């Protein structure tokens, strides 16, 4: 049972503390008198001023028991406005200042010993103002022994006011700064609003002209400030403990509905002020306590700091009302009078800020934990990538060694067979036809092994290029003549078109011959009988373009992106799929480009572009 309602036990335990402290202060009244403090017996009659009341009916009377050999008394009036002061029914002070912004007045009373009666009443200006606002006249005042004590007390009051104002200003700025970064955390905006309202309350209640409003104007806005403070307090608790609100009530207790309700109560506060403040506090306390109980049962973080902050706020208010309205107030209790009205809400704001800081700290810890996990995952991934890379490199090296071994094993018998064929051809003419067929097959096998060998060398960047000045006219003419025999056998017309002047490139003659030899072989292989192959060399600015076009069946456009990949044969090739890959590697080694233009009906066009040799500076490979 205790665990279910322990927050209520904590709340009411803190609420009972001011009662014990109040009894303790009353018990020590005599002891305070021996320490040169002034025990004051107050008989006040705060009332609402109405037209037609006499000056005697409007007085607040205080009976003083002044010890012997005490310094002259100084009366400090805070936010009293224009006022009249009587001592033993003799007027000793009449406020002559008509400045409505005057907040604090020092009244030096005539030195007296024994019992005297101090009476306060509003001046004519204050009475007229009070009638219009319908507010009770109960000016806050404090009696001190000697002018020096009064001055020190005012300095203390000013210091306390500045401390409160600085704290609320700093809290408001920090909350707004965090809200700019985390706009989804709406409780930060509420905390900033509560800080602003509290700052306005401190300035409005200050004994110093820190707020550009008169005493009457401040009295008029104070009920609204009180309601806004209570509203912000309730909304902050609701937002921080939102999971404790039942789901069916979350649609009812929204910030808009609560704000509208408090606006209605604010209107009632100005229409019928009696009892509305007490009603508001009861309406606010009950749902807050229920929310605290539900939050504690759900073990929501931040519940106990908020309970402590709210309980201290309520208990300090209770203690303040008891001290302010009791039958004996000590002059040395100036700190209590100035500190208590704001100290409670300041403590609540500190607890709310603590809970918010804990929420941000928890999110930061979670973010740090996720970052550490991510870093660990990245480290593991890097390790896996390194392992996989090493494994692939090892497999690639093994594959290359295997290919080289196979090439060696294939090329060795080819050379032996070619030598044997040459001997057979020389001795026996009757076997020429069979031997010719065998030679063709061996040449195909030799070409395949050469392609594979060259591909491996190019992939490993182990192929050496011997660059020199090469005349493309001579190179292309030689290749075209070499393929004329095959073209005539298939009745294919081969056209070679060259520039009138010789064009030169800086290239490896043998490797470049391999490129155009592969392209012409492909064109012959895929051009039907009676077709045509055009090899056109032209100068395009500083580049030489070699265009090889056939009238074959063409290439499917979907195959074009993979056409220059190693071992890609497509749907029409019966070769190894290495020729075009080798051609691209060689052309790119010459800082050139090779492209293909093809359709499935109009044949294929290969374009090779190389840089033309113009000067000796172009003869250097950088």
Coordinates of C-alpha atoms in Angstrom, one line a residue:
X1 CA 0.0 0.0 0.0
X2 CA 2.8 2.4 0.9
X3 CA 4.6 1.7 -2.4
X4 CA 1.5 2.5 -4.4
X5 CA 1.0 5.9 -2.8
X6 CA 4.5 6.8 -1.6
X7 CA 4.5 10.0 -3.6
X8 CA 1.5 11.2 -1.7
X9 CA 3.2 10.4 1.6
X10 CA 6.2 12.4 0.4
X11 CA 4.1 15.3 -0.8
X12 CA 2.1 15.7 2.5
X13 CA 5.3 15.1 4.6
X14 CA 6.9 18.0 2.8
X15 CA 3.7 20.0 3.2
X16 CA 3.8 19.5 7.0
X17 CA 7.3 20.9 7.3
X18 CA 6.2 24.5 7.2
X19 CA 3.7 23.9 10.0
X20 CA 6.5 22.6 12.3
X21 CA 8.8 25.5 11.3
X22 CA 6.0 28.0 11.9
X23 CA 5.4 26.6 15.4
X24 CA 9.1 26.7 16.1
X25 CA 9.4 30.4 15.1
X26 CA 6.4 31.3 17.3
X27 CA 8.1 29.4 20.2
X28 CA 11.3 31.4 19.8
X29 CA 9.7 34.9 19.6
X30 CA 10.9 35.8 23.1
X31 CA 14.4 34.6 22.3
X32 CA 14.5 36.8 19.2
X33 CA 13.4 39.8 21.3
X34 CA 16.5 39.4 23.5
X35 CA 18.7 39.6 20.4
X36 CA 17.5 43.2 19.7
X37 CA 14.8 42.0 17.3
X38 CA 11.5 43.8 17.4
X39 CA 8.5 41.6 18.2
X40 CA 5.5 43.1 16.4
X41 CA 1.9 42.2 17.2
X42 CA -0.2 42.8 14.0
X43 CA -3.8 43.5 14.0
X44 CA -4.6 44.1 10.3
X45 CA -7.9 44.5 8.6
X46 CA -7.2 44.0 4.8
X47 CA -10.4 45.0 3.0
X48 CA -11.6 46.0 -0.5
X49 CA -11.9 49.7 -0.7
X50 CA -15.2 51.0 -1.8
X51 CA -16.6 54.4 -2.3
X52 CA -17.9 56.1 0.9
X53 CA -15.6 54.4 3.4
X54 CA -14.2 56.7 6.0
X55 CA -10.4 57.0 6.6
X56 CA -10.7 55.1 9.9
X57 CA -12.4 52.2 8.2
X58 CA -9.6 52.0 5.6
X59 CA -6.8 51.9 8.2
X60 CA -4.5 48.9 8.9
X61 CA -3.5 49.1 12.5
X62 CA -0.4 47.5 14.1
X63 CA 0.3 47.4 17.8
X64 CA 4.0 47.5 18.6
X65 CA 5.8 46.5 21.8
X66 CA 9.1 48.4 21.6
X67 CA 11.9 47.3 23.9
X68 CA 13.9 49.8 25.9
X69 CA 17.0 51.5 24.4
X70 CA 16.1 50.6 20.9
X71 CA 17.1 52.7 17.9
X72 CA 14.5 54.8 16.1
X73 CA 12.3 52.6 14.0
X74 CA 12.2 52.7 10.2
X75 CA 9.2 51.5 8.3
X76 CA 9.9 50.1 4.9
X77 CA 6.8 50.1 2.6
X78 CA 7.1 47.9 -0.5
X79 CA 4.7 48.6 -3.4
X80 CA 2.4 50.5 -1.1
X81 CA 1.8 53.4 -3.4
X82 CA 0.9 56.9 -1.9
X83 CA 0.2 56.2 1.8
X84 CA -0.5 57.9 5.2
X85 CA 1.2 56.8 8.4
X86 CA -0.1 57.4 12.0
X87 CA 1.7 56.7 15.3
X88 CA -0.7 56.8 18.3
X89 CA -3.3 58.5 16.1
X90 CA -0.9 61.3 15.1
X91 CA 0.0 61.5 11.4
X92 CA 3.8 61.3 11.0
X93 CA 4.0 60.6 7.3
X94 CA 2.1 61.5 4.1
X95 CA 3.4 60.4 0.8
X96 CA 4.0 63.6 -1.2
X97 CA 5.2 61.8 -4.3
X98 CA 2.8 61.5 -7.1
X99 CA 5.1 59.2 -9.1
X100 CA 3.1 56.0 -9.7
X101 CA 6.3 54.1 -10.3
X102 CA 7.7 54.6 -6.8
X103 CA 8.0 51.1 -5.3
X104 CA 9.7 51.5 -1.9
X105 CA 9.4 54.2 0.8
X106 CA 11.4 54.6 4.0
X107 CA 9.4 56.2 6.9
X108 CA 11.4 57.1 10.0
X109 CA 9.1 56.9 13.0
X110 CA 9.5 59.1 16.2
X111 CA 11.5 57.4 18.9
X112 CA 9.3 55.8 21.5
X113 CA 9.4 53.2 24.2
X114 CA 6.6 50.9 25.3
X115 CA 3.5 50.2 23.4
X116 CA 2.5 52.2 20.4
X117 CA 0.0 51.9 17.6
X118 CA 1.1 52.2 14.0
X119 CA -1.7 52.7 11.4
X120 CA -1.5 52.7 7.7
X121 CA -4.0 54.0 5.2
X122 CA -4.0 54.9 1.5
X123 CA -3.8 58.5 0.5
X124 CA -6.6 60.0 -1.6
X125 CA -4.8 59.1 -4.9
X126 CA -4.4 55.5 -3.7
X127 CA -8.0 55.2 -2.6
X128 CA -9.3 56.3 -6.0
X129 CA -7.0 53.8 -7.7
X130 CA -8.1 51.0 -5.4
X131 CA -11.8 51.7 -5.9
X132 CA -11.3 51.3 -9.7
X133 CA -9.5 48.1 -9.4
X134 CA -11.5 46.6 -6.5
X135 CA -8.4 45.2 -4.8
X136 CA -7.9 44.8 -1.0
X137 CA -5.6 47.2 0.6
X138 CA -2.9 45.3 2.6
X139 CA 0.5 47.0 1.9
X140 CA 3.6 44.9 2.6
X141 CA 5.8 46.6 5.1
X142 CA 8.7 45.9 7.4
X143 CA 9.9 47.5 10.6
X144 CA 13.7 47.7 11.3
X145 CA 15.7 49.3 14.1
X146 CA 17.7 52.2 12.8
X147 CA 18.2 53.6 9.3
X148 CA 21.3 51.6 8.6
X149 CA 19.5 48.3 9.1
X150 CA 16.8 49.6 6.7
X151 CA 19.3 50.4 4.1
X152 CA 21.0 47.0 4.5
X153 CA 17.6 45.3 4.2
X154 CA 16.9 47.1 0.9
X155 CA 20.3 46.0 -0.4
X156 CA 19.5 42.4 0.5
X157 CA 16.1 42.7 -1.1
X158 CA 17.7 44.1 -4.3
X159 CA 20.3 41.3 -4.4
X160 CA 17.7 38.6 -4.0
X161 CA 15.6 40.2 -6.8
X162 CA 18.6 40.3 -9.1
X163 CA 19.4 36.6 -8.3
X164 CA 15.9 35.5 -9.2
X165 CA 15.8 37.6 -12.3
X166 CA 19.2 36.3 -13.5
X167 CA 18.2 32.7 -12.8
X168 CA 15.0 32.9 -14.8
X169 CA 16.6 34.8 -17.6
X170 CA 19.4 32.2 -17.9
X171 CA 16.9 29.3 -17.7
X172 CA 14.7 30.9 -20.4
X173 CA 17.7 31.4 -22.8
X174 CA 19.0 27.9 -22.3
X175 CA 15.6 26.4 -22.9
X176 CA 15.0 28.4 -26.1
X177 CA 18.5 27.4 -27.3
X178 CA 17.8 23.7 -26.7
X179 CA 14.3 24.1 -28.3
X180 CA 15.9 25.5 -31.5
X181 CA 17.9 22.3 -31.8
X182 CA 15.1 19.9 -30.7
X183 CA 11.8 21.4 -31.8
X184 CA 10.0 18.1 -31.1
X185 CA 10.7 18.5 -27.4
X186 CA 7.8 20.9 -26.6
X187 CA 8.4 20.9 -22.9
X188 CA 11.5 23.0 -23.5
X189 CA 9.2 25.8 -24.9
X190 CA 7.0 25.4 -21.8
X191 CA 10.0 25.7 -19.6
X192 CA 11.0 28.9 -21.4
X193 CA 7.5 30.3 -21.1
X194 CA 7.4 29.5 -17.4
X195 CA 10.8 31.2 -16.9
X196 CA 9.5 34.3 -18.8
X197 CA 6.4 34.5 -16.6
X198 CA 8.4 34.0 -13.5
X199 CA 10.8 36.8 -14.6
X200 CA 7.8 39.1 -15.1
X201 CA 6.5 38.2 -11.7
X202 CA 9.9 39.0 -10.1
X203 CA 10.1 42.3 -11.8
X204 CA 6.5 43.2 -11.1
X205 CA 6.8 42.4 -7.4
X206 CA 10.2 44.0 -7.0
X207 CA 10.6 46.8 -4.5
X208 CA 12.7 48.7 -7.1
X209 CA 11.6 50.3 -10.4
X210 CA 12.6 47.4 -12.6
X211 CA 9.2 47.1 -14.4
X212 CA 7.6 50.0 -16.4
X213 CA 4.3 49.7 -14.6
X214 CA 2.8 51.5 -11.6
X215 CA 1.9 49.7 -8.4
X216 CA -1.8 49.7 -9.4
X217 CA -1.0 48.3 -12.8
X218 CA 1.2 45.6 -11.3
X219 CA -1.6 44.7 -8.9
X220 CA -3.9 44.4 -11.9
X221 CA -1.7 41.9 -13.8
X222 CA -0.6 39.8 -10.8
X223 CA -3.6 37.5 -10.9
X224 CA -3.0 36.8 -14.6
X225 CA 0.7 36.1 -13.9
X226 CA -0.2 33.8 -11.1
X227 CA -2.6 31.8 -13.3
X228 CA 0.0 31.7 -16.1
X229 CA 2.6 30.4 -13.6
X230 CA 0.2 27.6 -12.4
X231 CA -0.7 26.7 -16.0
X232 CA 3.0 26.4 -17.1
X233 CA 3.7 24.4 -14.0
X234 CA 0.8 22.0 -14.8
X235 CA 1.8 21.7 -18.5
X236 CA 5.4 21.0 -17.7
X237 CA 4.5 18.2 -15.4
X238 CA 2.0 16.8 -17.9
X239 CA 4.6 16.9 -20.8
X240 CA 7.4 15.3 -18.7
X241 CA 5.1 12.6 -17.3
X242 CA 2.9 12.2 -20.4
X243 CA 2.9 8.4 -20.4
X244 CA 1.2 8.4 -17.0
X245 CA -1.9 10.1 -18.5
X246 CA -4.6 7.5 -19.5
X247 CA -5.0 7.2 -23.3
X248 CA -8.6 8.2 -23.2
X249 CA -7.8 11.4 -21.3
X250 CA -4.8 12.5 -23.4
X251 CA -7.3 13.8 -26.0
X252 CA -9.0 15.8 -23.3
X253 CA -6.1 17.2 -21.3
X254 CA -4.3 18.8 -24.1
X255 CA -2.4 22.1 -23.9
X256 CA -5.1 24.0 -25.9
X257 CA -7.9 22.8 -23.7
X258 CA -6.0 23.5 -20.5
X259 CA -5.1 27.0 -21.7
X260 CA -8.7 27.7 -22.6
X261 CA -9.8 26.6 -19.1
X262 CA -7.2 28.8 -17.4
X263 CA -8.2 31.7 -19.6
X264 CA -11.8 31.3 -18.3
X265 CA -10.5 31.2 -14.7
X266 CA -8.4 34.3 -15.4
X267 CA -11.6 36.1 -16.5
X268 CA -13.4 34.9 -13.3
X269 CA -10.4 36.1 -11.3
X270 CA -11.0 39.7 -12.4
X271 CA -14.8 39.5 -12.1
X272 CA -15.1 37.8 -8.8
X273 CA -11.7 37.6 -7.1
X274 CA -12.9 36.1 -3.8
X275 CA -12.0 32.4 -3.6
X276 CA -11.0 32.0 -7.2
X277 CA -7.3 31.7 -6.3
X278 CA -8.0 28.9 -3.8
X279 CA -10.3 27.2 -6.4
X280 CA -7.5 27.3 -9.0
X281 CA -5.0 25.8 -6.6
X282 CA -7.3 23.0 -5.7
X283 CA -8.2 22.3 -9.4
X284 CA -4.5 22.2 -10.2
X285 CA -3.3 20.2 -7.2
X286 CA -5.8 17.3 -7.6
X287 CA -4.9 16.2 -11.2
X288 CA -1.2 16.8 -10.5
X289 CA -1.2 14.4 -7.5
X290 CA -3.1 11.8 -9.5
X291 CA -0.6 12.1 -12.2
X292 CA 2.3 11.7 -9.8
X293 CA 0.8 8.5 -8.4
X294 CA 0.3 7.0 -11.8
X295 CA 3.8 8.0 -12.9
X296 CA 5.3 6.4 -9.8
X297 CA 3.4 3.2 -10.4
X298 CA 4.8 3.1 -13.9
X299 CA 8.3 3.9 -12.6
X300 CA 8.6 6.9 -15.0
X301 CA 12.0 8.6 -14.7
X302 CA 11.9 12.1 -13.2
X303 CA 8.8 11.5 -11.0
X304 CA 10.4 12.0 -7.6
X305 CA 12.3 15.2 -8.5
X306 CA 9.1 16.7 -9.8
X307 CA 7.2 15.6 -6.7
X308 CA 9.8 17.2 -4.5
X309 CA 9.8 20.4 -6.5
X310 CA 6.0 20.7 -6.5
X311 CA 5.7 19.8 -2.8
X312 CA 8.4 22.3 -1.8
X313 CA 6.6 24.9 -3.9
X314 CA 3.3 24.3 -2.1
X315 CA 4.8 24.0 1.3
X316 CA 6.8 27.3 0.9
X317 CA 3.7 29.1 -0.2
X318 CA 1.8 27.7 2.9
X319 CA 4.7 28.8 5.1
X320 CA 4.7 32.2 3.6
X321 CA 1.0 32.7 4.2
X322 CA 1.4 31.6 7.8
X323 CA 4.3 33.9 8.4
X324 CA 2.8 36.9 6.6
X325 CA -0.6 36.6 8.4
X326 CA 0.4 35.4 11.8
X327 CA 0.0 37.4 15.0
X328 CA 3.7 38.2 15.5
X329 CA 6.2 39.0 12.8
X330 CA 9.9 39.7 13.5
X331 CA 11.7 42.5 11.8
X332 CA 14.6 40.1 11.1
X333 CA 12.4 38.0 8.9
X334 CA 13.0 40.3 5.9
X335 CA 14.8 37.6 4.1
X336 CA 11.7 35.3 4.5
X337 CA 9.3 38.0 3.2
X338 CA 11.4 38.7 0.1
X339 CA 12.6 35.2 -0.7
X340 CA 9.7 32.9 0.0
X341 CA 7.2 34.0 -2.7
X342 CA 9.6 33.1 -5.5
X343 CA 11.8 30.5 -3.8
X344 CA 9.2 27.8 -4.1
X345 CA 8.6 28.1 -7.8
X346 CA 12.4 28.6 -8.4
X347 CA 13.0 25.2 -6.7
X348 CA 10.3 23.6 -8.8
X349 CA 11.9 25.0 -12.0
X350 CA 15.3 23.7 -10.8
X351 CA 13.8 20.2 -10.4
X352 CA 12.1 20.5 -13.8
X353 CA 15.4 21.5 -15.4
X354 CA 17.1 18.6 -13.6
X355 CA 14.6 16.1 -15.1
X356 CA 15.0 17.7 -18.6
X357 CA 18.8 17.5 -18.2
X358 CA 18.5 13.8 -17.2
X359 CA 16.3 13.2 -20.3
X360 CA 18.9 14.8 -22.5
X361 CA 21.7 13.0 -20.7
X362 CA 19.9 9.6 -21.2
X363 CA 19.5 10.4 -24.9
X364 CA 23.1 11.4 -25.1
X365 CA 24.2 8.2 -23.4
X366 CA 22.0 6.3 -25.8
X367 CA 23.5 8.1 -28.7
X368 CA 27.0 7.5 -27.4
X369 CA 26.2 3.8 -27.0
X370 CA 24.8 3.6 -30.5
X371 CA 28.0 5.4 -31.8
X372 CA 30.1 2.9 -30.0
X373 CA 28.1 0.0 -31.4
X374 CA 28.3 1.6 -34.9
X375 CA 32.1 2.1 -34.5
X376 CA 32.4 -1.6 -33.5
X377 CA 30.3 -2.7 -36.4
X378 CA 32.4 -0.5 -38.7
X379 CA 35.6 -2.0 -37.3
X380 CA 34.2 -5.5 -37.7
X381 CA 33.1 -4.7 -41.2
X382 CA 36.5 -3.3 -42.1
X383 CA 38.0 -6.4 -40.7
X384 CA 35.7 -8.6 -42.8
X385 CA 36.4 -6.4 -45.9
X386 CA 40.1 -6.8 -45.3
X387 CA 39.8 -10.5 -44.9
X388 CA 37.6 -10.8 -48.0
X389 CA 40.0 -8.6 -50.0
X390 CA 43.0 -10.7 -49.0
X391 CA 41.0 -13.8 -49.8
X392 CA 40.1 -12.4 -53.3
X393 CA 43.6 -11.3 -53.9
X394 CA 44.8 -14.7 -53.0
X395 CA 42.2 -16.4 -55.2
X396 CA 43.1 -14.0 -58.0
X397 CA 46.8 -14.8 -57.7
X398 CA 46.0 -18.5 -57.7
X399 CA 43.8 -18.1 -60.8
X400 CA 46.5 -16.2 -62.6
X401 CA 49.1 -18.8 -61.7
X402 CA 46.8 -21.5 -62.9
X403 CA 46.1 -19.6 -66.2
X404 CA 49.8 -19.1 -66.8
X405 CA 50.5 -22.8 -66.1
X406 CA 47.7 -23.8 -68.5
X407 CA 49.0 -21.4 -71.1
X408 CA 52.5 -22.9 -70.7
X409 CA 51.1 -26.4 -70.9
X410 CA 49.1 -25.5 -74.1
X411 CA 51.7 -23.5 -75.9
X412 CA 54.5 -26.1 -75.5
X413 CA 52.7 -28.9 -77.5
X414 CA 51.6 -26.3 -80.1
X415 CA 55.1 -25.5 -80.9
X416 CA 56.0 -29.2 -81.1
X417 CA 53.1 -29.9 -83.3
X418 CA 53.9 -27.0 -85.6
X419 CA 57.4 -28.3 -86.0
X420 CA 56.2 -31.8 -86.8
X421 CA 53.7 -30.5 -89.4
X422 CA 56.5 -28.5 -91.1
X423 CA 58.5 -31.7 -91.4
X424 CA 55.6 -33.7 -92.7
X425 CA 54.6 -31.1 -95.2
X426 CA 58.1 -31.2 -96.6
X427 CA 58.3 -35.0 -96.9
X428 CA 54.9 -36.1 -98.1
X429 CA 52.9 -34.0 -100.6
X430 CA 49.9 -36.3 -100.5
X431 CA 49.0 -35.3 -97.0
X432 CA 48.9 -31.6 -97.7
X433 CA 45.1 -31.2 -97.4
X434 CA 44.8 -32.9 -94.0
X435 CA 47.9 -31.2 -92.8
X436 CA 46.5 -27.8 -93.9
X437 CA 43.4 -28.4 -91.8
X438 CA 45.5 -29.4 -88.8
X439 CA 47.5 -26.2 -89.2
X440 CA 44.4 -24.0 -89.3
X441 CA 43.2 -25.6 -86.0
X442 CA 46.6 -25.2 -84.4
X443 CA 46.6 -21.5 -85.5
X444 CA 43.2 -21.0 -83.8
X445 CA 44.5 -22.7 -80.7
X446 CA 47.6 -20.6 -80.8
X447 CA 45.6 -17.4 -81.2
X448 CA 43.4 -18.3 -78.3
X449 CA 46.4 -19.0 -76.1
X450 CA 48.0 -15.7 -77.2
X451 CA 44.8 -13.8 -76.3
X452 CA 44.6 -15.4 -72.9
X453 CA 48.3 -14.7 -72.2
X454 CA 47.9 -11.1 -73.4
X455 CA 44.8 -10.6 -71.3
X456 CA 46.5 -11.8 -68.1
X457 CA 49.5 -9.5 -68.8
X458 CA 47.2 -6.5 -69.4
X459 CA 45.1 -7.2 -66.3
X460 CA 48.3 -7.3 -64.1
X461 CA 49.8 -4.3 -65.8
X462 CA 52.8 -6.5 -66.7
X463 CA 52.7 -6.0 -70.5
X464 CA 55.6 -3.8 -71.7
X465 CA 54.8 -1.3 -74.5
X466 CA 57.5 -0.1 -76.9
X467 CA 56.4 3.3 -78.2
X468 CA 57.7 4.8 -81.4
X469 CA 56.4 6.9 -84.3
X470 CA 54.0 4.9 -86.3
X471 CA 52.4 5.8 -89.6
X472 CA 48.8 4.8 -89.6
X473 CA 48.5 4.8 -93.4
X474 CA 51.1 2.1 -93.7
X475 CA 49.8 0.1 -90.7
X476 CA 46.2 0.0 -92.0
X477 CA 47.3 -0.7 -95.6
X478 CA 49.3 -3.7 -94.5
X479 CA 46.4 -5.1 -92.5
X480 CA 43.9 -4.5 -95.2
X481 CA 46.1 -6.4 -97.7
X482 CA 46.6 -9.2 -95.3
X483 CA 42.8 -9.7 -95.0
X484 CA 42.0 -9.3 -98.7
X485 CA 42.4 -13.1 -99.3
X486 CA 39.8 -14.0 -96.7
X487 CA 37.5 -11.2 -98.0
X488 CA 37.6 -12.5 -101.6
X489 CA 36.9 -16.0 -100.4
X490 CA 33.6 -14.8 -98.9
X491 CA 33.0 -12.3 -101.8
X492 CA 33.1 -9.4 -99.4
X493 CA 34.2 -6.0 -100.7
X494 CA 36.7 -4.3 -98.4
X495 CA 37.3 -0.6 -98.8
X496 CA 40.2 1.3 -97.3
X497 CA 40.0 5.1 -97.2
X498 CA 43.0 7.0 -95.9
X499 CA 44.0 10.7 -95.7
X500 CA 46.0 12.1 -98.6
X501 CA 48.9 13.0 -96.2
X502 CA 50.4 10.4 -93.9
X503 CA 49.2 10.6 -90.3
X504 CA 51.5 9.6 -87.4
X505 CA 50.8 8.5 -83.9
X506 CA 53.1 7.7 -80.9
X507 CA 52.3 4.0 -80.4
X508 CA 53.5 0.5 -80.0
X509 CA 53.3 -0.8 -83.6
X510 CA 52.7 -4.5 -82.7
X511 CA 50.1 -3.8 -80.1
X512 CA 48.2 -1.4 -82.4
X513 CA 48.3 -3.9 -85.2
X514 CA 46.7 -6.4 -82.7
X515 CA 43.8 -3.9 -82.1
X516 CA 42.9 -3.4 -85.8
X517 CA 43.6 -7.0 -86.7
X518 CA 41.0 -8.1 -84.1
X519 CA 38.4 -5.5 -85.4
X520 CA 38.9 -6.6 -89.0
X521 CA 38.7 -10.3 -88.1
X522 CA 35.4 -9.6 -86.3
X523 CA 34.0 -7.7 -89.2
X524 CA 34.9 -10.5 -91.6
X525 CA 33.5 -13.2 -89.3
X526 CA 30.1 -11.4 -89.0
X527 CA 29.6 -10.1 -92.5
X528 CA 27.7 -12.4 -94.8
X529 CA 28.8 -13.2 -98.4
X530 CA 28.4 -10.3 -100.8
X531 CA 28.7 -7.8 -97.9
X532 CA 30.9 -4.9 -97.5
X533 CA 33.5 -3.7 -94.9
X534 CA 34.7 0.0 -94.9
X535 CA 37.8 1.1 -93.0
X536 CA 38.0 4.9 -93.0
X537 CA 40.8 6.9 -91.4
X538 CA 40.2 10.6 -91.0
X539 CA 41.6 13.6 -89.0
X540 CA 39.3 15.3 -86.5
X541 CA 41.2 18.2 -85.1
X542 CA 44.1 16.9 -83.0
X543 CA 42.7 13.4 -83.1
X544 CA 42.7 10.6 -85.7
X545 CA 39.5 8.6 -86.0
X546 CA 39.5 5.1 -87.5
X547 CA 36.1 3.9 -88.4
X548 CA 35.5 0.2 -89.2
X549 CA 32.0 -0.6 -90.4
X550 CA 30.5 -3.8 -91.7
X551 CA 27.1 -4.9 -93.1
X552 CA 26.7 -7.9 -90.8
X553 CA 23.8 -8.8 -88.6
X554 CA 24.6 -6.2 -86.0
X555 CA 24.6 -6.4 -82.2
X556 CA 21.6 -6.3 -79.9
X557 CA 21.7 -2.9 -78.1
X558 CA 21.2 -4.7 -74.7
X559 CA 24.7 -6.3 -75.2
X560 CA 26.6 -3.1 -75.9
X561 CA 27.4 -2.3 -72.2
X562 CA 29.1 -5.7 -71.7
X563 CA 30.7 -5.9 -75.2
X564 CA 34.2 -5.0 -74.1
X565 CA 34.2 -7.1 -70.9
X566 CA 36.6 -10.0 -70.8
X567 CA 35.2 -13.4 -71.7
X568 CA 31.9 -11.9 -72.8
X569 CA 30.8 -13.6 -76.1
X570 CA 27.2 -12.5 -76.5
X571 CA 24.7 -14.4 -78.6
X572 CA 26.6 -14.3 -82.0
X573 CA 30.3 -15.0 -81.1
X574 CA 32.0 -18.3 -81.0
X575 CA 35.3 -16.9 -79.9
X576 CA 36.9 -16.6 -76.5
X577 CA 35.5 -13.2 -75.7
X578 CA 38.9 -11.7 -75.2
X579 CA 39.6 -9.9 -78.4
X580 CA 37.6 -6.7 -77.8
X581 CA 38.7 -6.6 -74.1
X582 CA 42.3 -6.7 -75.2
X583 CA 41.6 -4.1 -77.9
X584 CA 40.2 -1.7 -75.3
X585 CA 43.1 -2.1 -72.9
X586 CA 45.6 -1.5 -75.6
X587 CA 43.8 1.6 -76.9
X588 CA 43.4 3.1 -73.4
X589 CA 47.1 2.4 -72.9
X590 CA 47.7 4.7 -75.9
X591 CA 45.4 7.4 -74.3
X592 CA 42.8 6.7 -76.9
X593 CA 39.1 5.6 -76.9
X594 CA 37.2 2.8 -78.6
X595 CA 33.5 2.8 -79.0
X596 CA 30.9 0.8 -80.8
X597 CA 27.7 1.8 -82.7
X598 CA 25.4 -1.0 -83.7
X599 CA 21.9 -1.9 -84.4
X600 CA 20.4 -5.3 -84.9
X601 CA 19.7 -4.6 -88.6
X602 CA 22.3 -2.2 -90.0
X603 CA 25.6 -3.8 -89.0
X604 CA 28.3 -2.7 -86.6
X605 CA 30.6 0.3 -86.4
X606 CA 33.7 0.5 -84.3
X607 CA 35.3 3.9 -83.7
X608 CA 38.9 4.2 -82.5
X609 CA 40.3 7.6 -81.7
X610 CA 44.0 8.3 -81.1
X611 CA 46.0 11.5 -80.6
X612 CA 47.8 12.6 -83.7
X613 CA 51.5 13.2 -83.4
X614 CA 52.3 16.8 -84.2
X615 CA 55.6 17.6 -82.5
X616 CA 58.4 16.0 -80.6
X617 CA 56.7 16.9 -77.3
X618 CA 54.0 14.5 -78.2
X619 CA 56.5 11.7 -78.5
X620 CA 56.8 11.5 -74.7
X621 CA 54.6 9.2 -72.7
X622 CA 54.0 10.8 -69.3

